[in-house]
GROMACS .gro file of C-alpha atoms in nm:
model
  124
    1UNK     CA    1   1.911  -0.044  -2.053
    2UNK     CA    2   1.927   0.320  -2.144
    3UNK     CA    3   2.099   0.594  -1.945
    4UNK     CA    4   1.989   0.960  -1.958
    5UNK     CA    5   2.135   1.262  -1.787
    6UNK     CA    6   1.891   1.524  -1.661
    7UNK     CA    7   2.107   1.795  -1.507
    8UNK     CA    8   2.258   1.643  -1.193
    9UNK     CA    9   2.044   1.331  -1.227
   10UNK     CA   10   2.166   1.022  -1.407
   11UNK     CA   11   1.869   0.800  -1.485
   12UNK     CA   12   1.876   0.430  -1.566
   13UNK     CA   13   1.581   0.320  -1.780
   14UNK     CA   14   1.498  -0.049  -1.746
   15UNK     CA   15   1.431  -0.226  -2.075
   16UNK     CA   16   1.056  -0.236  -2.142
   17UNK     CA   17   1.061  -0.594  -2.274
   18UNK     CA   18   1.204  -0.860  -2.045
   19UNK     CA   19   1.075  -1.074  -1.758
   20UNK     CA   20   0.849  -0.914  -1.499
   21UNK     CA   21   0.999  -0.756  -1.188
   22UNK     CA   22   0.865  -0.740  -0.833
   23UNK     CA   23   1.085  -0.923  -0.585
   24UNK     CA   24   1.359  -0.795  -0.356
   25UNK     CA   25   1.605  -0.999  -0.563
   26UNK     CA   26   1.490  -0.812  -0.875
   27UNK     CA   27   1.546  -0.484  -0.692
   28UNK     CA   28   1.895  -0.592  -0.586
   29UNK     CA   29   1.977  -0.666  -0.951
   30UNK     CA   30   1.862  -0.314  -1.041
   31UNK     CA   31   2.076  -0.168  -0.763
   32UNK     CA   32   2.379  -0.333  -0.921
   33UNK     CA   33   2.288  -0.202  -1.265
   34UNK     CA   34   2.231   0.148  -1.128
   35UNK     CA   35   2.561   0.152  -0.940
   36UNK     CA   36   2.743   0.032  -1.250
   37UNK     CA   37   2.585   0.319  -1.446
   38UNK     CA   38   2.641   0.571  -1.163
   39UNK     CA   39   2.267   0.640  -1.173
   40UNK     CA   40   2.064   0.809  -0.901
   41UNK     CA   41   1.724   0.700  -1.033
   42UNK     CA   42   1.585   0.380  -1.181
   43UNK     CA   43   1.289   0.405  -1.419
   44UNK     CA   44   1.078   0.091  -1.449
   45UNK     CA   45   0.802   0.078  -1.712
   46UNK     CA   46   0.466  -0.031  -1.572
   47UNK     CA   47   0.465  -0.328  -1.810
   48UNK     CA   48   0.782  -0.470  -1.654
   49UNK     CA   49   0.628  -0.490  -1.308
   50UNK     CA   50   0.448  -0.805  -1.201
   51UNK     CA   51   0.079  -0.733  -1.135
   52UNK     CA   52   0.140  -0.848  -0.776
   53UNK     CA   53   0.351  -0.533  -0.732
   54UNK     CA   54   0.035  -0.324  -0.756
   55UNK     CA   55  -0.150  -0.529  -0.494
   56UNK     CA   56  -0.022  -0.379  -0.170
   57UNK     CA   57  -0.136  -0.680   0.030
   58UNK     CA   58   0.150  -0.881  -0.130
   59UNK     CA   59   0.402  -0.632   0.016
   60UNK     CA   60   0.606  -0.660  -0.302
   61UNK     CA   61   0.583  -0.291  -0.391
   62UNK     CA   62   0.704  -0.183  -0.049
   63UNK     CA   63   0.987  -0.433  -0.035
   64UNK     CA   64   1.096  -0.356  -0.392
   65UNK     CA   65   1.088   0.021  -0.340
   66UNK     CA   66   1.253   0.002   0.002
   67UNK     CA   67   1.544  -0.198  -0.134
   68UNK     CA   68   1.620   0.076  -0.389
   69UNK     CA   69   1.571   0.355  -0.135
   70UNK     CA   70   1.804   0.180   0.110
   71UNK     CA   71   2.075   0.216  -0.154
   72UNK     CA   72   1.987   0.583  -0.207
   73UNK     CA   73   1.825   0.521  -0.543
   74UNK     CA   74   1.502   0.674  -0.656
   75UNK     CA   75   1.238   0.445  -0.805
   76UNK     CA   76   1.028   0.584  -1.086
   77UNK     CA   77   0.738   0.380  -1.222
   78UNK     CA   78   0.669   0.502  -1.574
   79UNK     CA   79   0.335   0.462  -1.748
   80UNK     CA   80  -0.037   0.441  -1.696
   81UNK     CA   81  -0.130   0.301  -1.356
   82UNK     CA   82  -0.493   0.412  -1.373
   83UNK     CA   83  -0.640   0.063  -1.359
   84UNK     CA   84  -0.445  -0.018  -1.043
   85UNK     CA   85  -0.550   0.309  -0.879
   86UNK     CA   86  -0.912   0.240  -0.971
   87UNK     CA   87  -0.892  -0.110  -0.823
   88UNK     CA   88  -0.739  -0.009  -0.490
   89UNK     CA   89  -0.789   0.299  -0.274
   90UNK     CA   90  -0.484   0.196  -0.069
   91UNK     CA   91  -0.266   0.185  -0.380
   92UNK     CA   92  -0.406   0.517  -0.501
   93UNK     CA   93  -0.322   0.671  -0.161
   94UNK     CA   94   0.031   0.528  -0.171
   95UNK     CA   95   0.086   0.675  -0.517
   96UNK     CA   96  -0.035   1.017  -0.403
   97UNK     CA   97   0.191   1.013  -0.096
   98UNK     CA   98   0.488   0.878  -0.290
   99UNK     CA   99   0.460   1.148  -0.553
  100UNK     CA  100   0.485   1.413  -0.282
  101UNK     CA  101   0.830   1.289  -0.185
  102UNK     CA  102   1.162   1.224  -0.359
  103UNK     CA  103   1.209   0.849  -0.323
  104UNK     CA  104   0.931   0.688  -0.527
  105UNK     CA  105   0.747   0.854  -0.814
  106UNK     CA  106   0.474   0.735  -1.046
  107UNK     CA  107   0.480   0.933  -1.370
  108UNK     CA  108   0.271   0.885  -1.685
  109UNK     CA  109   0.543   0.965  -1.940
  110UNK     CA  110   0.903   1.071  -1.993
  111UNK     CA  111   0.811   1.437  -2.038
  112UNK     CA  112   0.657   1.444  -1.691
  113UNK     CA  113   0.965   1.271  -1.551
  114UNK     CA  114   1.199   1.523  -1.716
  115UNK     CA  115   0.997   1.814  -1.576
  116UNK     CA  116   0.997   1.668  -1.224
  117UNK     CA  117   1.370   1.603  -1.234
  118UNK     CA  118   1.436   1.957  -1.359
  119UNK     CA  119   1.240   2.091  -1.061
  120UNK     CA  120   1.456   1.901  -0.809
  121UNK     CA  121   1.813   1.951  -0.709
  122UNK     CA  122   2.084   1.686  -0.681
  123UNK     CA  123   2.019   1.387  -0.458
  124UNK     CA  124   2.188   1.421  -0.126
   0.00000   0.00000   0.00000
């Protein structure tokens, strides 16, 4: 895993190549990694997430995200999610609402992430 500092934000980047993630147990593992790194945000590449994560009827996305948020960690999903947004209006709506807040973001690339982090203050 890679750690980046963006001003007051320490960001843990999950390795892009390993088993798929989507369960609460996976989220708990990431919480431990983030705490060990003193990170405030966890960036998960789209390719690391199980396709079931993007199907809101499985509840995996909500449970995964909520576990991180409960521990005051921000979840950032990094990469192209266009096919999932096209397939589900509910998912598309969740992405739009999430991106308006501070807890869960969907960003297409690291440049967009850096810009969004620069525009926000420290987590409180």
